[in-house]
Short mmCIF file of C-alpha atoms in Angstrom, two decimals:
data_model
loop_
_atom_site.label_atom_id
_atom_site.label_comp_id
_atom_site.label_asym_id
_atom_site.label_seq_id
_atom_site.Cartn_x
_atom_site.Cartn_y
_atom_site.Cartn_z
CA ASP A 1 0.00 0.00 0.00
CA VAL A 2 1.05 3.57 -0.72
CA THR A 3 0.02 6.86 0.92
CA ILE A 4 0.25 10.10 -1.06
CA LYS A 5 0.10 13.27 1.05
CA GLN A 6 -0.90 16.35 -0.92
CA VAL A 7 0.90 19.60 -0.16
CA ALA A 8 -0.44 23.06 -1.07
CA ASN A 9 0.84 24.33 -4.42
CA VAL A 10 2.44 20.99 -5.41
CA LYS A 11 1.30 19.11 -8.52
CA PHE A 12 2.26 15.43 -8.84
CA THR A 13 1.69 12.66 -11.42
CA ILE A 14 1.89 8.90 -10.92
CA ASN A 15 2.18 7.12 -14.27
CA GLY A 16 1.82 3.36 -13.94
CA ASN A 17 2.78 2.80 -17.59
CA GLY A 18 0.20 -0.01 -17.77
CA HIS A 19 1.62 -1.96 -14.84
CA THR A 20 -0.62 -3.83 -12.40
CA TYR A 21 -1.00 -2.59 -8.83
CA SER A 22 -2.71 -4.74 -6.21
CA GLY A 23 -2.58 -2.51 -3.14
CA THR A 24 -4.44 0.63 -2.07
CA MET A 25 -3.29 4.13 -3.01
CA THR A 26 -4.42 6.35 -0.13
CA VAL A 27 -4.65 10.03 -0.99
CA GLU A 28 -4.46 12.42 1.95
CA GLY A 29 -5.32 16.03 1.36
CA THR A 30 -3.94 18.92 3.33
CA GLY A 31 -6.60 18.55 6.02
CA TYR A 32 -7.37 22.24 5.48
CA ALA A 33 -10.36 23.30 3.38
CA GLY A 34 -8.71 26.56 2.30
CA ALA A 35 -5.48 25.05 0.93
CA GLN A 36 -5.02 25.64 -2.79
CA GLY A 37 -2.84 24.66 -5.72
CA GLN A 38 -2.31 20.96 -5.04
CA ALA A 39 -3.08 18.42 -7.77
CA LEU A 40 -2.59 14.69 -8.18
CA THR A 41 -2.92 12.71 -11.40
CA ILE A 42 -2.94 8.91 -11.34
CA GLN A 43 -2.72 7.48 -14.83
CA ASN A 44 -2.27 4.23 -16.70
CA VAL A 45 -2.51 1.92 -13.68
CA ASN A 46 -4.24 -1.47 -13.78
CA PHE A 47 -5.65 -1.83 -10.26
CA VAL A 48 -6.47 -5.28 -8.88
CA VAL A 49 -8.89 -4.26 -6.13
CA ASP A 50 -9.23 -6.16 -2.87
CA GLY A 51 -10.99 -3.53 -0.76
CA TYR A 52 -9.97 -0.19 -2.28
CA GLY A 53 -7.98 0.87 -5.34
CA ILE A 54 -7.77 4.60 -4.61
CA TYR A 55 -8.82 5.72 -1.13
CA ALA A 56 -9.39 9.45 -0.59
CA TYR A 57 -11.96 8.88 2.13
CA LYS A 58 -10.49 10.14 5.39
CA LYS A 59 -12.79 12.55 7.26
CA ASN A 60 -11.87 16.18 6.54
CA ASN A 61 -9.50 14.94 3.85
CA TYR A 62 -9.74 17.97 1.54
CA ALA A 63 -7.83 16.34 -1.31
CA ARG A 64 -8.04 18.62 -4.33
CA ASN A 65 -7.73 18.31 -8.08
CA LEU A 66 -7.60 14.52 -8.21
CA THR A 67 -7.50 13.16 -11.78
CA ILE A 68 -7.67 9.46 -12.59
CA VAL A 69 -7.07 8.79 -16.28
CA GLY A 70 -6.54 5.67 -18.36
CA CYS A 71 -6.87 3.29 -15.40
CA THR A 72 -8.61 -0.06 -15.01
CA PHE A 73 -10.08 -1.35 -11.76
CA THR A 74 -10.88 -5.06 -11.40
CA GLY A 75 -12.29 -6.54 -8.20
CA VAL A 76 -10.89 -9.82 -6.90
CA VAL A 77 -14.29 -11.20 -5.86
CA ASP A 78 -17.32 -10.40 -8.02
CA ASP A 79 -18.75 -7.11 -6.64
CA VAL A 80 -18.16 -7.94 -2.95
CA LEU A 81 -17.26 -4.61 -1.30
CA ASP A 82 -14.42 -3.84 -3.66
CA TYR A 83 -14.36 -0.12 -4.46
CA GLY A 84 -12.29 1.27 -7.31
CA ILE A 85 -12.25 4.84 -6.01
CA ALA A 86 -13.56 5.93 -2.58
CA LEU A 87 -14.07 9.68 -2.02
CA ARG A 88 -14.97 11.82 0.98
CA HIS A 89 -14.52 15.57 1.52
CA VAL A 90 -12.71 16.07 -1.80
CA TYR A 91 -12.67 18.81 -4.42
CA ASN A 92 -12.51 18.65 -8.22
CA VAL A 93 -12.33 14.98 -9.11
CA VAL A 94 -12.01 13.83 -12.74
CA VAL A 95 -12.30 10.18 -13.79
CA LYS A 96 -11.53 9.83 -17.48
CA ASP A 97 -10.87 7.00 -19.97
CA THR A 98 -11.28 4.50 -17.15
CA THR A 99 -12.98 1.10 -16.78
CA GLY A 100 -14.17 -1.00 -13.86
CA SER A 101 -15.45 -4.55 -13.47
CA ASP A 102 -16.31 -7.01 -10.68
CA LEU A 103 -16.63 -4.15 -8.17
CA PHE A 104 -19.22 -3.00 -5.67
CA ASP A 105 -18.76 0.58 -7.03
CA LEU A 106 -16.23 1.97 -9.45
CA VAL A 107 -16.63 5.34 -7.69
CA TYR A 108 -18.09 5.66 -4.20
CA GLY A 109 -18.52 9.14 -2.78
CA GLY A 110 -19.59 8.66 0.82
CA GLY A 111 -18.98 12.26 1.89
CA THR A 112 -19.14 15.62 0.15
CA VAL A 113 -17.62 15.66 -3.33
CA THR A 114 -17.32 19.22 -4.63
CA GLY A 115 -17.01 19.14 -8.41
CA PHE A 116 -17.02 15.75 -10.15
CA THR A 117 -16.53 14.72 -13.77
CA ALA A 118 -16.72 11.25 -15.32
CA GLU A 119 -15.84 11.06 -19.03
CA ASN A 120 -15.36 8.00 -21.23
CA VAL A 121 -15.99 5.66 -18.29
CA THR A 122 -17.29 2.08 -18.55
CA VAL A 123 -18.42 -0.12 -15.65
CA THR A 124 -19.50 -3.74 -16.16
CA ASP A 125 -20.27 -6.83 -14.08
CA SER A 126 -20.49 -4.77 -10.88
CA LYS A 127 -23.11 -3.99 -8.23
CA ASN A 128 -23.14 -0.23 -8.98
CA GLY A 129 -21.31 2.15 -11.28
CA ILE A 130 -20.85 5.60 -9.78
CA TRP A 131 -22.49 6.39 -6.43
CA LEU A 132 -22.16 9.89 -4.97
CA SER A 133 -23.92 10.54 -1.68
CA TYR A 134 -23.30 14.28 -1.35
CA VAL A 135 -22.47 16.50 -4.32
CA ALA A 136 -21.73 20.20 -4.10
CA GLY A 137 -21.24 22.18 -7.27
CA THR A 138 -21.47 20.34 -10.59
CA ALA A 139 -21.39 16.62 -11.36
CA THR A 140 -20.78 15.97 -15.07
CA PHE A 141 -21.18 12.62 -16.82
CA LYS A 142 -20.11 12.37 -20.46
CA ASN A 143 -19.94 9.14 -22.45
CA VAL A 144 -20.49 6.98 -19.36
CA THR A 145 -21.62 3.38 -19.89
CA THR A 146 -22.70 1.11 -17.06
CA GLU A 147 -23.99 -2.46 -17.19
CA VAL A 148 -24.47 -3.21 -13.49
CA GLU A 149 -26.90 -4.91 -11.11
CA SER A 150 -28.30 -1.92 -9.22
CA ALA A 151 -27.51 1.80 -9.67
CA GLY A 152 -25.61 2.77 -12.80
CA VAL A 153 -25.23 6.34 -11.58
CA GLY A 154 -26.62 7.41 -8.21
CA ILE A 155 -26.59 10.90 -6.70
CA PHE A 156 -28.29 11.18 -3.34
CA ASN A 157 -28.79 13.60 -0.44
CA GLY A 158 -27.25 16.41 -2.45
CA ALA A 159 -25.53 19.31 -0.80
CA SER A 160 -26.15 22.90 -1.87
CA GLY A 161 -25.76 24.05 -5.45
CA LYS A 162 -25.95 20.62 -7.06
CA VAL A 163 -26.04 20.64 -10.87
CA VAL A 164 -25.97 17.40 -12.85
CA ILE A 165 -25.00 17.39 -16.51
CA ALA A 166 -25.20 14.19 -18.56
CA ALA A 167 -24.43 13.61 -22.25
CA ASP A 168 -24.05 10.46 -24.38
CA CYS A 169 -24.54 8.08 -21.44
CA HIS A 170 -25.85 4.51 -21.47
CA ILE A 171 -27.00 3.35 -18.04
CA ASP A 172 -28.20 -0.25 -17.90
CA CYS A 173 -29.07 -2.37 -14.88
CA VAL A 174 -29.04 -6.07 -15.73
#
């Protein structure tokens, strides 16, 4: 397992170059809501998920500008509490060109997510696709395809100022 601690005004990229990673990448924000300038990109990683792939879920985390691009997330046991990406108290999350299968959720937002974008995302053979409990600001879904058992995309108990934009999406519960 790896822990990445964000620091104000530092931008960082992890490029997996298509390698497989079977641990959890924990992302810790600054712990301060007013911190600015930090950004983390995780790209081209093939996650084998036994629990969590990316975990930015700590209370009062305040991770910012988290971009996941070109990654795959595959659960080890068919949709049994394996989460590709877990989010809580985070700002400006982008999931792009990413796939998930055999997961409980590809993206689980159990606490406030302020600003969320999913683009060119496919989730198959999973319980849910993208589940966001509290959204502040805008949640954008573009070219998202889910073929899952329950909720393809779920947004619940929204915080203030929630705007949802969806384009070219195919949500299917099988």
